[in-house]
C-alpha cells in the first residue's frame, strides 16, 4: 500500500463522521488519457493508477470508511490490445505479491469478485493466496472487481437459481432479493453507498448494476491518476449534502 505522501491524513473537519458512506465504489477511468497527455505509453497510466488506488485505500482506512470496491478489469476489457491486457494481468499479479505483507500489517481484508476462473492460472493463485491470508483482517474491506460484468453476474445468478429449481431444491416462490443476492459475486458484501467515476464519463459501464439500485453517484472530470485526497474530499462533501430517501418521500 506504499504510496507517495499526501496531505489530508485525517478526516477534514467539515466532513461529519456519522454521514460518511460506509462503502465507496470507484470506476477508475482515464489512465490511458492521462498517459497520453503526459506523452507516455498507456501502460504508464495504469502504473500511476495503482498508486492512486493504494492512496485511496489508505485514505478510506484513515478516515473511517469501512469498505472500498474498485473496478479493476471488466469483461469488456479483454477487447483491448493484447499487449495492454497482458501488461494488466502481470501488473495485478506483481502488485498482489508486493503489497500482501503491507496489507497484512495494515489489517486490510482483500477480496476479488468476478469470473476469476478465466484469469491466468498464476494470477488466480496470487488472488487465492491474498484472500486466504487476509480473510481475518478487519480494518477495511477492499474488494477488487476483476473480469467483472454486472449483466454477466446477474445471468450467472439466474442460472444457478434455475438449476436449484430444476433439481427440486428450491421453489419459485422462495426466490426473493435476499436469496438472489446470495448468488451474486458480491454475496456477503454490503451495497455501495457512493460510486465515484473519474474522467467525466456518465455511465455505469456494466458495474454493480444490481448493487447500485439506490447508491449515490458522483462524477468528476479528474482523470483517475489525478484523483487525490482533495478530490475524494470533494466527492464526500457532495455526498453529505444529498438526502437519501431510498424511494420514500
Short mmCIF file of C-alpha atoms in Angstrom, two decimals:
data_model
loop_
_atom_site.label_atom_id
_atom_site.label_comp_id
_atom_site.label_asym_id
_atom_site.label_seq_id
_atom_site.Cartn_x
_atom_site.Cartn_y
_atom_site.Cartn_z
CA UNK A 1 0.00 0.00 0.00
CA UNK A 2 3.01 2.29 -0.01
CA UNK A 3 2.35 5.47 -1.99
CA UNK A 4 3.76 8.95 -2.11
CA UNK A 5 2.86 11.04 0.97
CA UNK A 6 -0.19 13.24 0.60
CA UNK A 7 -1.90 15.83 2.74
CA UNK A 8 -5.24 15.31 4.49
CA UNK A 9 -4.13 12.34 6.56
CA UNK A 10 -7.00 12.93 8.97
CA UNK A 11 -10.70 13.42 8.25
CA UNK A 12 -11.28 17.04 7.17
CA UNK A 13 -13.20 18.95 9.88
CA UNK A 14 -16.03 19.95 7.54
CA UNK A 15 -17.00 16.31 6.99
CA UNK A 16 -19.34 14.68 9.50
CA UNK A 17 -18.14 11.25 10.52
CA UNK A 18 -21.68 9.98 11.08
CA UNK A 19 -22.62 10.91 7.49
CA UNK A 20 -19.69 9.21 5.79
CA UNK A 21 -20.53 6.42 3.35
CA UNK A 22 -19.79 3.02 4.81
CA UNK A 23 -18.91 1.61 1.40
CA UNK A 24 -17.37 3.51 -1.53
CA UNK A 25 -17.01 2.08 -5.03
CA UNK A 26 -14.84 3.56 -7.78
CA UNK A 27 -14.73 3.31 -11.57
CA UNK A 28 -11.11 4.18 -12.25
CA UNK A 29 -11.37 5.81 -15.66
CA UNK A 30 -8.80 7.88 -17.54
CA UNK A 31 -5.46 6.10 -17.09
CA UNK A 32 -4.80 5.96 -20.83
CA UNK A 33 -5.82 9.58 -21.42
CA UNK A 34 -3.64 10.71 -18.52
CA UNK A 35 -0.63 8.92 -20.03
CA UNK A 36 -1.31 10.39 -23.47
CA UNK A 37 -1.40 13.91 -22.02
CA UNK A 38 1.97 13.24 -20.41
CA UNK A 39 3.41 11.90 -23.68
CA UNK A 40 3.72 8.43 -22.14
CA UNK A 41 2.55 4.96 -23.24
CA UNK A 42 -0.83 3.82 -21.88
CA UNK A 43 0.76 1.29 -19.55
CA UNK A 44 2.38 4.10 -17.57
CA UNK A 45 -1.09 5.44 -16.85
CA UNK A 46 -2.06 2.08 -15.37
CA UNK A 47 1.06 2.08 -13.18
CA UNK A 48 0.24 5.55 -11.90
CA UNK A 49 -3.35 4.44 -11.38
CA UNK A 50 -2.19 1.71 -8.99
CA UNK A 51 -0.53 4.35 -6.79
CA UNK A 52 -3.75 6.36 -6.80
CA UNK A 53 -5.76 3.33 -5.71
CA UNK A 54 -3.32 2.49 -2.93
CA UNK A 55 -3.56 6.01 -1.54
CA UNK A 56 -7.36 5.98 -1.75
CA UNK A 57 -7.43 2.68 0.13
CA UNK A 58 -5.27 4.13 2.87
CA UNK A 59 -7.38 7.31 2.89
CA UNK A 60 -10.57 5.30 3.41
CA UNK A 61 -8.87 3.49 6.28
CA UNK A 62 -7.58 6.75 7.79
CA UNK A 63 -10.98 8.45 7.53
CA UNK A 64 -13.04 5.56 8.89
CA UNK A 65 -14.72 4.23 5.72
CA UNK A 66 -15.27 0.51 6.18
CA UNK A 67 -15.23 -0.74 2.58
CA UNK A 68 -13.79 0.17 -0.82
CA UNK A 69 -14.59 -1.58 -4.10
CA UNK A 70 -12.57 -0.89 -7.25
CA UNK A 71 -13.48 -1.76 -10.84
CA UNK A 72 -10.10 -3.08 -11.96
CA UNK A 73 -10.87 -5.06 -15.12
CA UNK A 74 -14.21 -5.50 -16.87
CA UNK A 75 -15.38 -8.40 -19.04
CA UNK A 76 -15.20 -5.94 -21.95
CA UNK A 77 -11.56 -5.04 -21.28
CA UNK A 78 -10.42 -8.27 -22.96
CA UNK A 79 -11.12 -6.44 -26.25
CA UNK A 80 -8.25 -4.03 -25.62
CA UNK A 81 -4.90 -4.52 -27.40
CA UNK A 82 -3.34 -7.83 -26.32
CA UNK A 83 -0.17 -6.08 -25.16
CA UNK A 84 -2.17 -3.91 -22.76
CA UNK A 85 -4.22 -6.87 -21.45
CA UNK A 86 -1.05 -8.90 -20.84
CA UNK A 87 0.52 -5.97 -19.04
CA UNK A 88 -2.53 -5.56 -16.78
CA UNK A 89 -2.59 -9.25 -15.85
CA UNK A 90 1.10 -9.10 -14.98
CA UNK A 91 0.62 -5.85 -13.07
CA UNK A 92 -2.20 -7.30 -10.96
CA UNK A 93 -0.06 -10.29 -10.05
CA UNK A 94 3.01 -8.20 -9.27
CA UNK A 95 1.11 -5.72 -7.10
CA UNK A 96 -0.57 -8.52 -5.13
CA UNK A 97 2.75 -10.21 -4.46
CA UNK A 98 4.48 -6.98 -3.45
CA UNK A 99 1.69 -5.50 -1.35
CA UNK A 100 0.44 -8.55 0.57
CA UNK A 101 2.79 -8.09 3.52
CA UNK A 102 1.78 -4.46 3.96
CA UNK A 103 -1.91 -5.29 3.63
CA UNK A 104 -1.43 -7.72 6.50
CA UNK A 105 0.32 -5.04 8.56
CA UNK A 106 -2.43 -2.53 7.74
CA UNK A 107 -5.15 -5.08 8.63
CA UNK A 108 -6.72 -4.90 5.15
CA UNK A 109 -9.05 -7.70 4.04
CA UNK A 110 -8.89 -8.15 0.27
CA UNK A 111 -11.49 -9.90 -1.83
CA UNK A 112 -11.84 -10.41 -5.57
CA UNK A 113 -15.17 -10.68 -7.39
CA UNK A 114 -15.91 -11.60 -10.99
CA UNK A 115 -15.34 -14.57 -13.27
CA UNK A 116 -11.94 -15.35 -11.78
CA UNK A 117 -11.66 -18.76 -13.49
CA UNK A 118 -10.96 -17.01 -16.81
CA UNK A 119 -7.84 -15.28 -15.44
CA UNK A 120 -4.30 -16.64 -15.96
CA UNK A 121 -3.60 -19.54 -13.52
CA UNK A 122 -0.65 -17.74 -11.93
CA UNK A 123 -2.85 -14.71 -11.18
CA UNK A 124 -5.58 -16.95 -9.81
CA UNK A 125 -3.03 -18.44 -7.43
CA UNK A 126 -1.96 -15.00 -6.17
CA UNK A 127 -5.59 -14.00 -5.74
CA UNK A 128 -6.39 -17.14 -3.72
CA UNK A 129 -3.34 -16.63 -1.53
CA UNK A 130 -4.07 -12.97 -0.82
CA UNK A 131 -7.71 -13.66 0.01
CA UNK A 132 -6.83 -16.56 2.29
CA UNK A 133 -4.10 -14.71 4.18
CA UNK A 134 -6.12 -11.53 4.74
CA UNK A 135 -9.53 -13.12 5.45
CA UNK A 136 -9.43 -12.31 9.18
CA UNK A 137 -8.28 -8.69 8.77
CA UNK A 138 -10.83 -6.11 9.89
CA UNK A 139 -9.58 -2.53 9.38
CA UNK A 140 -11.14 -2.19 5.91
CA UNK A 141 -12.68 -4.49 3.33
CA UNK A 142 -11.07 -3.99 -0.07
CA UNK A 143 -12.91 -5.61 -2.97
CA UNK A 144 -11.37 -5.76 -6.43
CA UNK A 145 -13.75 -6.42 -9.34
CA UNK A 146 -11.67 -8.33 -11.90
CA UNK A 147 -13.07 -9.82 -15.10
CA UNK A 148 -16.33 -8.47 -13.75
CA UNK A 149 -19.53 -7.59 -15.62
CA UNK A 150 -22.82 -6.66 -13.99
CA UNK A 151 -25.00 -8.29 -16.63
CA UNK A 152 -22.91 -11.45 -16.56
CA UNK A 153 -23.14 -11.51 -12.76
CA UNK A 154 -26.94 -11.35 -12.89
CA UNK A 155 -27.13 -14.01 -15.59
CA UNK A 156 -24.94 -16.47 -13.68
CA UNK A 157 -27.04 -15.91 -10.55
CA UNK A 158 -30.23 -16.63 -12.55
CA UNK A 159 -28.72 -19.82 -13.97
CA UNK A 160 -27.62 -21.04 -10.54
CA UNK A 161 -31.07 -20.43 -9.07
CA UNK A 162 -32.80 -22.03 -12.07
CA UNK A 163 -30.69 -25.16 -11.63
CA UNK A 164 -31.77 -25.44 -8.00
CA UNK A 165 -35.41 -25.08 -9.02
CA UNK A 166 -34.95 -27.71 -11.72
CA UNK A 167 -33.37 -30.08 -9.19
CA UNK A 168 -36.26 -29.58 -6.80
CA UNK A 169 -34.04 -27.88 -4.20
CA UNK A 170 -35.93 -24.61 -4.45
CA UNK A 171 -39.45 -23.45 -5.18
CA UNK A 172 -40.05 -20.36 -7.35
CA UNK A 173 -41.98 -18.62 -4.57
CA UNK A 174 -38.89 -18.92 -2.34
CA UNK A 175 -36.90 -16.64 -4.62
CA UNK A 176 -36.60 -13.18 -3.05
CA UNK A 177 -34.00 -10.40 -3.04
CA UNK A 178 -32.02 -11.95 -0.20
CA UNK A 179 -31.75 -15.31 -1.96
CA UNK A 180 -30.88 -13.67 -5.28
CA UNK A 181 -28.13 -11.58 -3.67
CA UNK A 182 -26.65 -14.70 -2.13
CA UNK A 183 -25.91 -15.95 -5.66
CA UNK A 184 -24.14 -12.79 -6.84
CA UNK A 185 -20.36 -12.43 -6.95
CA UNK A 186 -20.73 -9.86 -4.17
CA UNK A 187 -22.62 -12.14 -1.78
CA UNK A 188 -21.95 -11.02 1.79
CA UNK A 189 -20.73 -7.56 0.75
CA UNK A 190 -22.95 -4.58 1.56
CA UNK A 191 -24.13 -2.43 -1.36
CA UNK A 192 -22.09 0.73 -2.02
CA UNK A 193 -23.44 3.99 -0.61
CA UNK A 194 -21.39 6.04 -3.05
CA UNK A 195 -19.99 5.32 -6.51
CA UNK A 196 -17.29 7.65 -7.82
CA UNK A 197 -16.42 7.73 -11.51
CA UNK A 198 -13.48 9.71 -12.81
CA UNK A 199 -12.81 11.30 -16.24
CA UNK A 200 -16.29 12.79 -16.60
CA UNK A 201 -17.99 9.77 -18.16
CA UNK A 202 -21.62 9.48 -17.02
CA UNK A 203 -22.42 5.78 -17.20
CA UNK A 204 -22.13 2.66 -15.04
CA UNK A 205 -20.25 0.66 -17.70
CA UNK A 206 -21.75 -2.66 -16.55
CA UNK A 207 -20.56 -2.18 -12.96
CA UNK A 208 -22.62 -3.25 -9.93
CA UNK A 209 -25.94 -2.97 -11.79
CA UNK A 210 -27.94 -4.70 -9.04
CA UNK A 211 -25.98 -3.28 -6.12
CA UNK A 212 -26.23 0.36 -7.21
CA UNK A 213 -30.05 0.45 -7.24
CA UNK A 214 -30.06 3.14 -4.53
CA UNK A 215 -26.40 4.15 -4.38
CA UNK A 216 -25.38 7.76 -4.91
CA UNK A 217 -23.24 8.54 -7.96
CA UNK A 218 -20.55 11.21 -8.12
CA UNK A 219 -18.84 12.13 -11.41
CA UNK A 220 -15.60 14.11 -11.57
CA UNK A 221 -13.71 15.34 -14.62
CA UNK A 222 -10.41 14.44 -12.94
CA UNK A 223 -8.62 11.55 -14.63
CA UNK A 224 -8.00 8.62 -12.31
CA UNK A 225 -4.23 9.16 -11.80
CA UNK A 226 -5.04 12.74 -10.68
CA UNK A 227 -7.74 11.65 -8.21
CA UNK A 228 -6.14 12.51 -4.86
CA UNK A 229 -7.45 13.05 -1.33
CA UNK A 230 -8.57 16.57 -2.16
CA UNK A 231 -10.75 15.17 -4.97
CA UNK A 232 -12.05 12.48 -2.60
CA UNK A 233 -12.84 15.20 -0.06
CA UNK A 234 -14.96 16.98 -2.69
CA UNK A 235 -16.80 13.76 -3.50
CA UNK A 236 -17.59 13.08 0.15
CA UNK A 237 -18.65 16.67 0.72
CA UNK A 238 -21.12 16.43 -2.18
CA UNK A 239 -22.38 13.10 -0.87
CA UNK A 240 -23.06 14.52 2.59
CA UNK A 241 -25.24 17.26 1.11
CA UNK A 242 -27.61 14.76 -0.51
CA UNK A 243 -30.79 13.43 1.03
CA UNK A 244 -31.04 9.67 0.59
CA UNK A 245 -34.70 8.60 0.56
CA UNK A 246 -34.44 5.08 -0.92
CA UNK A 247 -37.68 5.57 -2.84
CA UNK A 248 -39.53 7.09 0.11
CA UNK A 249 -40.91 10.62 0.41
#
